[in-house]
mmCIF file of C-alpha atoms in Angstrom:
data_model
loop_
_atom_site.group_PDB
_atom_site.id
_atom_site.type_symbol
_atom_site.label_atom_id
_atom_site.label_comp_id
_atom_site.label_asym_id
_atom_site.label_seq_id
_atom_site.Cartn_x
_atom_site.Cartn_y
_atom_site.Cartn_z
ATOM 1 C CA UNK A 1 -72.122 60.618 -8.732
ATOM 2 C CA UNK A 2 -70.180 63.580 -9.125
ATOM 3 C CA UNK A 3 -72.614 66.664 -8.123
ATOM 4 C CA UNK A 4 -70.243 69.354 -9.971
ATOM 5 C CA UNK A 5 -71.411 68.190 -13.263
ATOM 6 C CA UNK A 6 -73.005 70.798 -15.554
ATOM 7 C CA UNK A 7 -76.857 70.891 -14.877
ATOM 8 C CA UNK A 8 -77.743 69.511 -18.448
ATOM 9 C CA UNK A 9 -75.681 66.661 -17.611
ATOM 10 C CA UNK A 10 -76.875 66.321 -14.064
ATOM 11 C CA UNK A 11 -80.150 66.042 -15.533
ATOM 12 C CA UNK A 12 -79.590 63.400 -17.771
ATOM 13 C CA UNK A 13 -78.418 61.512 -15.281
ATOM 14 C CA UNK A 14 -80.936 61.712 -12.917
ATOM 15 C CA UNK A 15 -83.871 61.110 -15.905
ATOM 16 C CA UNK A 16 -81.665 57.455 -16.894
ATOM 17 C CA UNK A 17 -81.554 56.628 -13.277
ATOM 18 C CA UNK A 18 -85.274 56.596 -12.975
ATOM 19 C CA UNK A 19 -86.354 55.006 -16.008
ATOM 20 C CA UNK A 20 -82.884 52.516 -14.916
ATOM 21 C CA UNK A 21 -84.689 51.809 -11.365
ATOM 22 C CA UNK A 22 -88.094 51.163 -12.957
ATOM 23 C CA UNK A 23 -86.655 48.717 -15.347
ATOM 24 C CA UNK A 24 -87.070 50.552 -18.118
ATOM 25 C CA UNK A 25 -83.855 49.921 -19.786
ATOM 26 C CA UNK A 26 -84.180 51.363 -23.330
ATOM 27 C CA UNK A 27 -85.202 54.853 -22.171
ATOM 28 C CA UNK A 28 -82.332 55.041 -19.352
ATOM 29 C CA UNK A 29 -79.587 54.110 -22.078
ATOM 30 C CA UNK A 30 -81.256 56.959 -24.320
ATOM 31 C CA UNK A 31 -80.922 59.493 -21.742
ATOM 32 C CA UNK A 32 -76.951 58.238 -21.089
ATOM 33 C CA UNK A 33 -76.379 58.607 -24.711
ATOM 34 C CA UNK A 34 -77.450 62.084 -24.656
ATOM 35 C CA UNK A 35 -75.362 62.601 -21.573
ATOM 36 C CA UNK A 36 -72.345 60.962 -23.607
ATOM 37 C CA UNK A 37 -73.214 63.066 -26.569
ATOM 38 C CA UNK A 38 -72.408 66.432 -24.549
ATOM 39 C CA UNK A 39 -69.282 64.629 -22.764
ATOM 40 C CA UNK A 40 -68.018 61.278 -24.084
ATOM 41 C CA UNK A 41 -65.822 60.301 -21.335
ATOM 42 C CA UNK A 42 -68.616 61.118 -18.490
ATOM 43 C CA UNK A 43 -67.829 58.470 -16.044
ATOM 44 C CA UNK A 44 -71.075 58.515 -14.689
ATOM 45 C CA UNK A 45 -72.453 58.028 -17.621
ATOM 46 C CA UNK A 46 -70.090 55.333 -18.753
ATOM 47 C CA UNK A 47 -70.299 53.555 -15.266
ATOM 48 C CA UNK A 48 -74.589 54.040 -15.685
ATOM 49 C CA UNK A 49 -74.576 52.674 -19.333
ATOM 50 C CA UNK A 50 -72.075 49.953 -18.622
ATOM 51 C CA UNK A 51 -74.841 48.649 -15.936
ATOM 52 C CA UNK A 52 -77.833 48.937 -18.077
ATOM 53 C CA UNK A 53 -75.609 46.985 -20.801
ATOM 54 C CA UNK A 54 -75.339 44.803 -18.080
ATOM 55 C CA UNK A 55 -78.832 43.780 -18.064
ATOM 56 C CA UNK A 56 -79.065 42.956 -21.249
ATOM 57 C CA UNK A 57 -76.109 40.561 -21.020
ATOM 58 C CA UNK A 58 -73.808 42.172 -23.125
ATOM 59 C CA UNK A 59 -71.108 41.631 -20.539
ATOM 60 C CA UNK A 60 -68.553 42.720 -23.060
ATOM 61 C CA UNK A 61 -69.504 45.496 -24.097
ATOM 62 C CA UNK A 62 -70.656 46.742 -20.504
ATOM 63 C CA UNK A 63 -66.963 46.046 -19.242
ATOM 64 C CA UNK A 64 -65.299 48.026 -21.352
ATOM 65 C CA UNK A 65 -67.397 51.217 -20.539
ATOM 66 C CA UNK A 66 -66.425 50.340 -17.237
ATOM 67 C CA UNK A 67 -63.263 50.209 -17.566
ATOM 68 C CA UNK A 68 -63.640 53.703 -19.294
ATOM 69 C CA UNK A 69 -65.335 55.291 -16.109
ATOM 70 C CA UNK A 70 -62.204 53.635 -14.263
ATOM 71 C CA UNK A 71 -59.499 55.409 -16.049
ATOM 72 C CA UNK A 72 -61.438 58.459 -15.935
ATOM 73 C CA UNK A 73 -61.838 57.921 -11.972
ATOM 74 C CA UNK A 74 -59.505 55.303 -10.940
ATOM 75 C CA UNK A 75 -60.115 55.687 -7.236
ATOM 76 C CA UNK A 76 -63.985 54.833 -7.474
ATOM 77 C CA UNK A 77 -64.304 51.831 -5.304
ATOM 78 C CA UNK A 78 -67.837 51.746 -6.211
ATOM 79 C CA UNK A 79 -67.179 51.363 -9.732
ATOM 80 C CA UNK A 80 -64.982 48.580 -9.297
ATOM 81 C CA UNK A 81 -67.247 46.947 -7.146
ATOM 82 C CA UNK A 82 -69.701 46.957 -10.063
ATOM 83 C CA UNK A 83 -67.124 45.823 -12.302
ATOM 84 C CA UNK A 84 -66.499 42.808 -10.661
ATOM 85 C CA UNK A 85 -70.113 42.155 -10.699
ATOM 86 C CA UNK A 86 -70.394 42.386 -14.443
ATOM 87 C CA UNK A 87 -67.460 39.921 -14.812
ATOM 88 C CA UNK A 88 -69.238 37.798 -12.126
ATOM 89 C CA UNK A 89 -72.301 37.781 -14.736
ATOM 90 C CA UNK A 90 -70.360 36.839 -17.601
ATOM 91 C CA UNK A 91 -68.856 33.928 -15.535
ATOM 92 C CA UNK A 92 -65.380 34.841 -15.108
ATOM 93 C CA UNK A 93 -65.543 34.512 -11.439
ATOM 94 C CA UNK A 94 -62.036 34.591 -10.279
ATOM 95 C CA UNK A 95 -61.501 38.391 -12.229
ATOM 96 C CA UNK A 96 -64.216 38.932 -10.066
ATOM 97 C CA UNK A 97 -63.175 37.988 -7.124
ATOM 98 C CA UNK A 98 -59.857 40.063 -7.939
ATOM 99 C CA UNK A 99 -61.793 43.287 -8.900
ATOM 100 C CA UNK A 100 -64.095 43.010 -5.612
ATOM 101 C CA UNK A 101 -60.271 42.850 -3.502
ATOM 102 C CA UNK A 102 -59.164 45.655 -5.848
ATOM 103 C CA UNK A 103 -62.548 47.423 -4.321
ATOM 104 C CA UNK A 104 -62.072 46.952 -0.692
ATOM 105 C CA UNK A 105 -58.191 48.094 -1.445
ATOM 106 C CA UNK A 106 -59.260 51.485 -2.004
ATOM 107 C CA UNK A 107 -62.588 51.724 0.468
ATOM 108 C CA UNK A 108 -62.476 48.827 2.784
ATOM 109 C CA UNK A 109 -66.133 50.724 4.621
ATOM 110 C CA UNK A 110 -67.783 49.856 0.905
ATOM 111 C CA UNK A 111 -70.188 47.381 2.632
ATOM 112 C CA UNK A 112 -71.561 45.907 -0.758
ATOM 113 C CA UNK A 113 -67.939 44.652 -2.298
ATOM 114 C CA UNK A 114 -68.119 42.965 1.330
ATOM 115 C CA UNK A 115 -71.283 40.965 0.509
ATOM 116 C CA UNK A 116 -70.119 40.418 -2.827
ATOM 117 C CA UNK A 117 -66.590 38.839 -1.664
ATOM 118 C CA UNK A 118 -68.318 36.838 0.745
ATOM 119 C CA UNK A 119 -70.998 35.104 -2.177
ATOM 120 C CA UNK A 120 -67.636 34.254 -3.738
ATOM 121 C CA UNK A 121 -66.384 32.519 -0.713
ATOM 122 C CA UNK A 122 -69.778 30.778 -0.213
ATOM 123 C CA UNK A 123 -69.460 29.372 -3.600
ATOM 124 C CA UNK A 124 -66.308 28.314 -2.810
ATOM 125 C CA UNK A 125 -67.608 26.360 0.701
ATOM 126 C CA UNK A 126 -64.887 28.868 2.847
ATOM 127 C CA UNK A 127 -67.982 29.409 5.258
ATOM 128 C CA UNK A 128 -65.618 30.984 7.834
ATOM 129 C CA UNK A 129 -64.137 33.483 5.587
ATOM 130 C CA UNK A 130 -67.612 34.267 3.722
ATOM 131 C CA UNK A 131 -68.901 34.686 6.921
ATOM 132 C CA UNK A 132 -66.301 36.835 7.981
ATOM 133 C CA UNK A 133 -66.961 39.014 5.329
ATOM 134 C CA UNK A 134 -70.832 39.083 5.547
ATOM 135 C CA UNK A 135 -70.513 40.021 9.400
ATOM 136 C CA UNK A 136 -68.029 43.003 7.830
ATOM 137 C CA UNK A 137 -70.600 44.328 5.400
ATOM 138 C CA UNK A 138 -73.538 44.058 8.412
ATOM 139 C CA UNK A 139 -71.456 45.597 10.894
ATOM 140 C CA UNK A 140 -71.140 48.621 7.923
ATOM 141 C CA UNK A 141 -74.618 48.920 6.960
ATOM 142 C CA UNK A 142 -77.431 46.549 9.008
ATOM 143 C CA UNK A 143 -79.434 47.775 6.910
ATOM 144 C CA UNK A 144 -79.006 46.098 3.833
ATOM 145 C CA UNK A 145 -81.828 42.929 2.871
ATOM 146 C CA UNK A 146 -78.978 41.271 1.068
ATOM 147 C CA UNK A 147 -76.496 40.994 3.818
ATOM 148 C CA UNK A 148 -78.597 39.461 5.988
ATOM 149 C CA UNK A 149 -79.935 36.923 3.213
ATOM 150 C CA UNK A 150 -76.689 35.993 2.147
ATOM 151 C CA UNK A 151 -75.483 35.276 6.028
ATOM 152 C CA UNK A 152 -78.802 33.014 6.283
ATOM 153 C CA UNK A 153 -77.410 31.114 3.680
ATOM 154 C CA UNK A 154 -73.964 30.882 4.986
ATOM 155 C CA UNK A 155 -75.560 29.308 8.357
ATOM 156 C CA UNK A 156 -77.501 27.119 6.604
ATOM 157 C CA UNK A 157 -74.444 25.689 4.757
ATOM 158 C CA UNK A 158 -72.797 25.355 8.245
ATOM 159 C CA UNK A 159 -76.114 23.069 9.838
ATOM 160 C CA UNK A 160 -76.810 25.933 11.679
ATOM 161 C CA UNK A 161 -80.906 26.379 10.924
ATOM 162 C CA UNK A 162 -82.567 28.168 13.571
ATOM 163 C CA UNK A 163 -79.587 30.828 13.496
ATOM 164 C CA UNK A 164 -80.242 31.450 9.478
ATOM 165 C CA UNK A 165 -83.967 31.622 10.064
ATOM 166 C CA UNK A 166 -83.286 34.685 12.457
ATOM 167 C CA UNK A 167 -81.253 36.228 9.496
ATOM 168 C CA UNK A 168 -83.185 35.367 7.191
ATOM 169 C CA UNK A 169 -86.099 36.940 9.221
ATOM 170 C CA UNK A 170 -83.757 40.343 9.647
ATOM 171 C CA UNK A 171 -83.662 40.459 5.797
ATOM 172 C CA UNK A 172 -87.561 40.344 5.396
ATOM 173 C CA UNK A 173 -87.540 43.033 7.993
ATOM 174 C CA UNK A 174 -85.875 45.063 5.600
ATOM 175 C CA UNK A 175 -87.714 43.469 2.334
ATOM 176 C CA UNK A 176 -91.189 41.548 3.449
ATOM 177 C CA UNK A 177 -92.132 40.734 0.102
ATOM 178 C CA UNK A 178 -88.640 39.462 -1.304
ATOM 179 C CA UNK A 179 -89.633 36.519 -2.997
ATOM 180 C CA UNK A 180 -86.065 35.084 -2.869
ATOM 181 C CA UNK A 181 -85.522 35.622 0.378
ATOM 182 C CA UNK A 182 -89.304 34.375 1.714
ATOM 183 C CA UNK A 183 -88.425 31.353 -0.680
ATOM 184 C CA UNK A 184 -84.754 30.989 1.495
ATOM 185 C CA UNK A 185 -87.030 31.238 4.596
ATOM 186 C CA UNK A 186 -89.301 28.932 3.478
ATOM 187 C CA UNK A 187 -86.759 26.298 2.785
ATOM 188 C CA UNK A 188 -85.209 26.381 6.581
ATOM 189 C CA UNK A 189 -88.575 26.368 8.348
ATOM 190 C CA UNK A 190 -89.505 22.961 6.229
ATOM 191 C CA UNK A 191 -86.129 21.349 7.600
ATOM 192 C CA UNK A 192 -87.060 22.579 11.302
ATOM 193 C CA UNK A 193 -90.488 20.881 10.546
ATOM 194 C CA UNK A 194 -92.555 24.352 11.120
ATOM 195 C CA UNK A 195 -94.636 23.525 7.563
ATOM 196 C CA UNK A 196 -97.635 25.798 8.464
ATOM 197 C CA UNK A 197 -95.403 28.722 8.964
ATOM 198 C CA UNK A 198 -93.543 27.362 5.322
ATOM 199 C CA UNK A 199 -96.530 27.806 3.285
ATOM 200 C CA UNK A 200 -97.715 30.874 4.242
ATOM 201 C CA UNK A 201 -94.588 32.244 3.698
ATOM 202 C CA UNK A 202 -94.010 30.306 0.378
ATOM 203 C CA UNK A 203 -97.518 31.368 -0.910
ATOM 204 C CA UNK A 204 -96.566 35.042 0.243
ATOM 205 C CA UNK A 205 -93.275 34.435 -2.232
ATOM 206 C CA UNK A 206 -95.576 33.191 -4.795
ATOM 207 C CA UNK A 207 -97.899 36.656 -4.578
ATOM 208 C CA UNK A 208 -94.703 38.775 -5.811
ATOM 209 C CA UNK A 209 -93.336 36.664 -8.557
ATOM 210 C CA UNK A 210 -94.704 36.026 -12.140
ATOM 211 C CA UNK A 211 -95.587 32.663 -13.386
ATOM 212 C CA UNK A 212 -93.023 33.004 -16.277
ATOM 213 C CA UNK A 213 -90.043 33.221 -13.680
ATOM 214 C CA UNK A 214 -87.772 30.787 -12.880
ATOM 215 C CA UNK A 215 -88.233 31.151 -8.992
ATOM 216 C CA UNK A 216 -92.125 30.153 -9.755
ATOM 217 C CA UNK A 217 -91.139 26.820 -10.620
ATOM 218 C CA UNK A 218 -88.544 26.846 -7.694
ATOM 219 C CA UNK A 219 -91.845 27.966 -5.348
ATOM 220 C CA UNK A 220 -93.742 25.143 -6.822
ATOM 221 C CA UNK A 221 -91.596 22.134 -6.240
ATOM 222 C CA UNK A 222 -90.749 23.830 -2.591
ATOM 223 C CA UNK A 223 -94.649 23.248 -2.242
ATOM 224 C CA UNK A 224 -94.366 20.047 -3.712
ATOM 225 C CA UNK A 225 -92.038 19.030 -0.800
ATOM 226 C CA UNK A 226 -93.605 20.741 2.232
ATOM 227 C CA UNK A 227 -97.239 18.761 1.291
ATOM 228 C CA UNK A 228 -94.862 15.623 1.011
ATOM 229 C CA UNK A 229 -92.768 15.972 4.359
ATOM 230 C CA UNK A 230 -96.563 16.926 5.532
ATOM 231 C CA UNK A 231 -97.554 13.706 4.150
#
């Protein structure tokens, strides 16, 4: 974010990004507006708005403000990065994999268009080059959850358990109570046959996520297999 802004502006910013962090979509997208009101072609604001858009799924609509913030500051790697995530969301995964190169073209120390280049490559089964590309991102910042989760998941694609467990355990280092990465966890300890350690980590998984999710039915039939494997 550009720090030179005019305070008003500044502030604006900062009161979205809250309410954006807490969720609280509605009220960050008000305070953008009002940014956008004083300067229409704030590229913070544009790049802010375009990811709250985002959430909502209106993938369209979120690109093009992107886009906006781009021509405005065309050398924002960070940006870019996000832009290929948006077009990742609305399932055009090859632009994406183009705009997350276009990233690393103009900052190749940007350690998240790393981890994002190397999910593409997973989904692609090119372990060597996803890896590659995780082990980039680490190396940048170790201290990222996410890199470490995604590199379990890379070594678990490659039959390589007991090494994802340990990154899996660096991630939860990082974030104990990520349900999606205690759920990852939980998965490799049931194929290395350490089921007591599995459920207390899968009913630690099930303390942060709500019954309505998606990852609660994941958690159940997870239990569902570690009582069967148990027999």
């Amino acid at each position: 974010m550009d720090n030179g802004l005019p305070k008003k502006i500044l502030d604006l910013l900062d009161i979205g990004l809250h309410y954006h962090k807490l969720g609280k979509f509605d009220k960050a997208i008000k305070a953008y507006n009002k940014a956008l009101k004083i300067n229409s072609f704030q590229p913070d604001a544009l790049w802010l708005k375009g990811l709250v858009l985002m959430e909502f799924s209106k993938f369209n609509e979120s690109i093009n403000l992107l886009k906006l913030a781009i021509k405005k500051r065309p050398k924002d790697a960070k940006i870019i990065n996000d832009l290929g995530i948006v077009y990742e969301k609305a399932g055009n995964n090859e632009l994406a994999f183009m705009t997350f190169q276009h990233a690393i073209s103009i900052d190749n120390n940007l350690p998240q268009a790393h981890i994002n280049l190397s999910r593409y490559h997973l989904q692609k089964n090119n372990y060597d080059e996803s890896l590659n590309q995780i082990d980039c991102a680490i190396k940048l910042d170790s201290k990222m959850a996410e890199a470490h989760n995604t590199k379990g998941m890379i070594l678990e694609k490659l039959d390589k358990p007991k090494e994802a467990l340990s990154s899996f355990s660096n991630a939860l280092l990082i974030e104990p109570n990520n349900p999606d990465i205690l759920i990852n966890q939980v998965r490799v300890l049931c194929d290395l046959g350490h089921f007591e350690d599995a459920l207390k980590n899968l009913f630690h998984a099930q303390n942060n996520l709500e019954e309505s999710s998606s990852k609660w039915n994941d958690s159940l039939l997870m239990y569902g297999l570690i009582l069967h494997k148990k027999g």
